[in-house]
PDB file of C-alpha atoms in Angstrom:
ATOM      1  CA  MET D 708     -41.367 132.362-124.926  1.00 51.00           C
ATOM      2  CA  LEU D 709     -41.226 134.144-128.214  1.00 50.00           C
ATOM      3  CA  LYS D 710     -42.443 133.476-131.708  1.00 51.00           C
ATOM      4  CA  ARG D 711     -39.627 132.859-134.149  1.00 49.00           C
ATOM      5  CA  GLU D 712     -40.693 135.635-136.510  1.00 49.00           C
ATOM      6  CA  ASP D 713     -40.441 138.206-133.679  1.00 49.00           C
ATOM      7  CA  ILE D 714     -36.741 137.517-133.092  1.00 49.00           C
ATOM      8  CA  GLU D 715     -34.246 139.768-134.775  1.00 53.00           C
ATOM      9  CA  PRO D 716     -31.323 137.827-136.336  1.00 55.00           C
ATOM     10  CA  LEU D 717     -28.764 138.991-133.766  1.00 53.00           C
ATOM     11  CA  SER D 718     -31.063 138.558-130.790  1.00 62.00           C
ATOM     12  CA  ARG D 719     -30.913 134.776-130.514  1.00 69.00           C
ATOM     13  CA  GLY D 720     -27.244 134.925-129.539  1.00 74.00           C
ATOM     14  CA  LEU D 721     -27.980 137.702-127.074  1.00 70.00           C
ATOM     15  CA  LEU D 722     -30.846 135.718-125.583  1.00 71.00           C
ATOM     16  CA  GLU D 723     -28.605 132.702-125.147  1.00 76.00           C
ATOM     17  CA  LYS D 724     -26.031 134.934-123.424  1.00 75.00           C
ATOM     18  CA  VAL D 725     -28.727 136.384-121.149  1.00 72.00           C
ATOM     19  CA  SER D 726     -29.888 132.872-120.385  1.00 73.00           C
ATOM     20  CA  GLN D 727     -26.376 131.863-119.318  1.00 77.00           C
ATOM     21  CA  GLN D 728     -25.684 135.039-117.317  1.00 73.00           C
ATOM     22  CA  ALA D 729     -29.038 134.917-115.543  1.00 68.00           C
ATOM     23  CA  GLY D 730     -28.664 131.210-114.845  1.00 69.00           C
ATOM     24  CA  CYS D 731     -31.948 130.331-116.499  1.00 68.00           C
ATOM     25  CA  GLY D 732     -33.298 128.323-119.404  1.00 69.00           C
ATOM     26  CA  LEU D 733     -34.394 129.791-122.706  1.00 67.00           C
ATOM     27  CA  ARG D 734     -37.431 128.703-124.679  1.00 65.00           C
ATOM     28  CA  ILE D 735     -38.165 130.201-128.073  1.00 63.00           C
ATOM     29  CA  GLY D 736     -41.175 128.758-129.759  1.00 58.00           C
ATOM     30  CA  GLU D 737     -44.334 129.208-131.673  1.00 54.00           C
ATOM     31  CA  GLN D 738     -47.441 130.726-130.127  1.00 58.00           C
ATOM     32  CA  GLN D 739     -47.806 129.320-126.625  1.00 61.00           C
ATOM     33  CA  ASN D 740     -51.114 129.077-124.831  1.00 65.00           C
ATOM     34  CA  GLY D 741     -51.560 128.859-121.077  1.00 68.00           C
ATOM     35  CA  PHE D 742     -51.710 125.064-121.177  1.00 72.00           C
ATOM     36  CA  ASP D 743     -48.371 124.832-123.026  1.00 80.00           C
ATOM     37  CA  VAL D 744     -46.706 127.171-120.563  1.00 81.00           C
ATOM     38  CA  LYS D 745     -48.091 125.282-117.548  1.00 84.00           C
ATOM     39  CA  ARG D 746     -46.899 121.985-119.044  1.00 86.00           C
ATOM     40  CA  LEU D 747     -43.406 123.393-119.599  1.00 83.00           C
ATOM     41  CA  MET D 748     -43.335 124.843-116.080  1.00 86.00           C
ATOM     42  CA  LYS D 749     -44.322 121.496-114.591  1.00 90.00           C
ATOM     43  CA  GLU D 750     -41.672 119.734-116.677  1.00 87.00           C
ATOM     44  CA  LYS D 751     -38.979 122.208-115.544  1.00 83.00           C
ATOM     45  CA  LYS D 752     -40.362 122.428-111.967  1.00 89.00           C
ATOM     46  CA  LEU D 753     -40.856 126.198-112.165  1.00 87.00           C
ATOM     47  CA  ARG D 754     -43.196 128.537-110.308  1.00 90.00           C
ATOM     48  CA  TRP D 755     -44.907 131.444-112.090  1.00 90.00           C
ATOM     49  CA  ASP D 756     -42.603 133.942-110.344  1.00 89.00           C
ATOM     50  CA  GLU D 757     -39.585 132.182-111.879  1.00 86.00           C
ATOM     51  CA  VAL D 758     -40.758 132.710-115.474  1.00 86.00           C
ATOM     52  CA  ALA D 759     -39.987 135.636-117.795  1.00 86.00           C
ATOM     53  CA  PHE D 760     -42.286 135.938-120.804  1.00 87.00           C
ATOM     54  CA  MET D 761     -42.451 138.339-123.714  1.00 86.00           C
ATOM     55  CA  GLY D 762     -45.768 138.429-125.527  1.00 84.00           C
ATOM     56  CA  SER D 763     -47.042 140.337-128.499  1.00 82.00           C
ATOM     57  CA  GLU D 764     -50.564 138.997-129.063  1.00 81.00           C
ATOM     58  CA  ALA D 765     -53.889 139.643-127.320  1.00 79.00           C
ATOM     59  CA  GLU D 766     -53.963 135.934-126.395  1.00 81.00           C
ATOM     60  CA  ASP D 767     -50.820 136.442-124.273  1.00 83.00           C
ATOM     61  CA  VAL D 768     -52.600 138.514-121.600  1.00 85.00           C
ATOM     62  CA  GLU D 769     -53.380 135.487-119.398  1.00 85.00           C
ATOM     63  CA  ILE D 770     -49.738 134.377-119.352  1.00 86.00           C
ATOM     64  CA  LEU D 771     -48.392 137.931-119.002  1.00 87.00           C
ATOM     65  CA  SER D 772     -50.519 138.500-115.917  1.00 88.00           C
ATOM     66  CA  GLN D 773     -49.154 135.403-114.136  1.00 88.00           C
ATOM     67  CA  VAL D 774     -45.414 135.338-114.794  1.00 89.00           C
ATOM     68  CA  GLY D 775     -42.839 136.959-112.551  1.00 89.00           C
ATOM     69  CA  LEU D 776     -41.298 139.135-115.252  1.00 89.00           C
ATOM     70  CA  ASN D 777     -42.986 140.084-118.479  1.00 91.00           C
ATOM     71  CA  GLY D 778     -42.575 142.437-121.366  1.00 91.00           C
ATOM     72  CA  VAL D 779     -44.218 143.474-124.608  1.00 91.00           C
ATOM     73  CA  PRO D 780     -43.051 145.434-127.647  1.00 92.00           C
ATOM     74  CA  CYS D 781     -44.441 148.972-127.863  1.00 91.00           C
ATOM     75  CA  ASP D 782     -46.691 147.972-130.768  1.00 91.00           C
ATOM     76  CA  ALA D 783     -48.455 145.194-128.829  1.00 88.00           C
ATOM     77  CA  PRO D 784     -52.260 145.333-128.530  1.00 86.00           C
ATOM     78  CA  VAL D 785     -53.606 147.579-125.774  1.00 79.00           C
ATOM     79  CA  ALA D 786     -54.639 144.612-123.588  1.00 74.00           C
ATOM     80  CA  ASP D 787     -51.057 143.338-123.585  1.00 74.00           C
ATOM     81  CA  LEU D 788     -49.726 146.787-122.763  1.00 80.00           C
ATOM     82  CA  ILE D 789     -52.006 146.955-119.733  1.00 83.00           C
ATOM     83  CA  ALA D 790     -50.907 143.505-118.506  1.00 80.00           C
ATOM     84  CA  ALA D 791     -47.193 144.198-119.049  1.00 87.00           C
ATOM     85  CA  LYS D 792     -44.784 145.112-116.289  1.00 89.00           C
ATOM     86  CA  TYR D 793     -42.309 146.317-118.897  1.00 92.00           C
ATOM     87  CA  THR D 794     -43.201 147.904-122.219  1.00 92.00           C
ATOM     88  CA  CYS D 795     -40.276 148.113-124.600  1.00 93.00           C
ATOM     89  CA  GLN D 796     -39.534 151.377-126.378  1.00 93.00           C
ATOM     90  CA  ARG D 797     -38.905 149.375-129.546  1.00 92.00           C
ATOM     91  CA  SER D 798     -41.458 147.549-131.648  1.00 90.00           C
ATOM     92  CA  ALA D 799     -41.558 143.845-132.574  1.00 86.00           C
ATOM     93  CA  GLY D 800     -38.908 143.020-135.142  1.00 83.00           C
ATOM     94  CA  HIS D 801     -37.032 146.260-134.423  1.00 87.00           C
ATOM     95  CA  GLY D 802     -35.091 145.539-131.252  1.00 85.00           C
ATOM     96  CA  ALA D 803     -37.802 144.743-128.673  1.00 87.00           C
ATOM     97  CA  VAL D 804     -36.376 141.294-127.924  1.00 83.00           C
ATOM     98  CA  ARG D 805     -32.896 142.719-127.374  1.00 84.00           C
ATOM     99  CA  GLU D 806     -34.294 145.467-125.160  1.00 89.00           C
ATOM    100  CA  PHE D 807     -36.241 142.953-123.046  1.00 89.00           C
ATOM    101  CA  ALA D 808     -33.138 140.755-122.714  1.00 86.00           C
ATOM    102  CA  GLU D 809     -31.143 143.755-121.485  1.00 87.00           C
ATOM    103  CA  TYR D 810     -33.972 144.565-119.056  1.00 90.00           C
ATOM    104  CA  ILE D 811     -33.781 141.019-117.653  1.00 87.00           C
ATOM    105  CA  LEU D 812     -30.031 141.433-117.050  1.00 85.00           C
ATOM    106  CA  THR D 813     -30.602 144.803-115.378  1.00 88.00           C
ATOM    107  CA  MET D 814     -33.229 143.310-113.074  1.00 85.00           C
ATOM    108  CA  LYS D 815     -30.897 140.408-112.264  1.00 81.00           C
ATOM    109  CA  LYS D 816     -28.108 142.851-111.307  1.00 82.00           C
ATOM    110  CA  LYS D 817     -30.457 144.926-109.142  1.00 83.00           C
ATOM    111  CA  SER D 818     -31.722 141.802-107.427  1.00 76.00           C
ATOM    112  CA  SER D 819     -28.249 140.527-106.581  1.00 72.00           C
ATOM    113  CA  SER D 820     -27.021 143.945-105.421  1.00 68.00           C
ATOM    114  CA  HIS D 821     -30.036 144.262-103.099  1.00 56.00           C
ATOM    115  CA  VAL D 822     -29.229 140.896-101.523  1.00 52.00           C
ATOM    116  CA  ASN D 823     -25.613 141.964-100.992  1.00 51.00           C
ATOM    117  CA  GLN D 824     -26.714 145.228 -99.328  1.00 51.00           C
ATOM    118  CA  ASP D 825     -28.498 143.210 -96.658  1.00 50.00           C
ATOM    119  CA  ARG D 826     -25.208 141.508 -95.725  1.00 54.00           C
ATOM    120  CA  ILE D 827     -23.193 144.358 -94.284  1.00 51.00           C
ATOM    121  CA  ASP D 828     -20.703 143.195 -91.726  1.00 51.00           C
ATOM    122  CA  ARG D 829     -17.756 144.759 -89.896  1.00 51.00           C
ATOM    123  CA  VAL D 830     -15.373 144.107 -92.802  1.00 52.00           C
ATOM    124  CA  HIS D 831     -17.633 145.804 -95.388  1.00 48.00           C
ATOM    125  CA  PHE D 832     -18.851 148.680 -93.208  1.00 43.00           C
TER     126      PHE D 832
END
């Protein structure tokens, strides 16, 4: 979940593409607190490990620490940087959203290739 003002003009289309390629929903909104996120997760029947979240405020630390995949722009407050699994090289408003979207796709590819490696049979050996 991202604040509208943090999204670069071209990123919304990219995020929608990532959403389709990753087979997941996309939620872009105003500041979300833990209660809002929990309500949305219950509505969509999601577990914490199925949620990707990009935060940029000190208040996001609680959510960042619980989701399965999280990221912050490089100019996020120190507390967010500590809680983040992925810290973008770009700052908010200067490509961080795009970078995080590309990171999600990379993680999705790695995840699916790891699953396929476990399925070696006589034909693929």
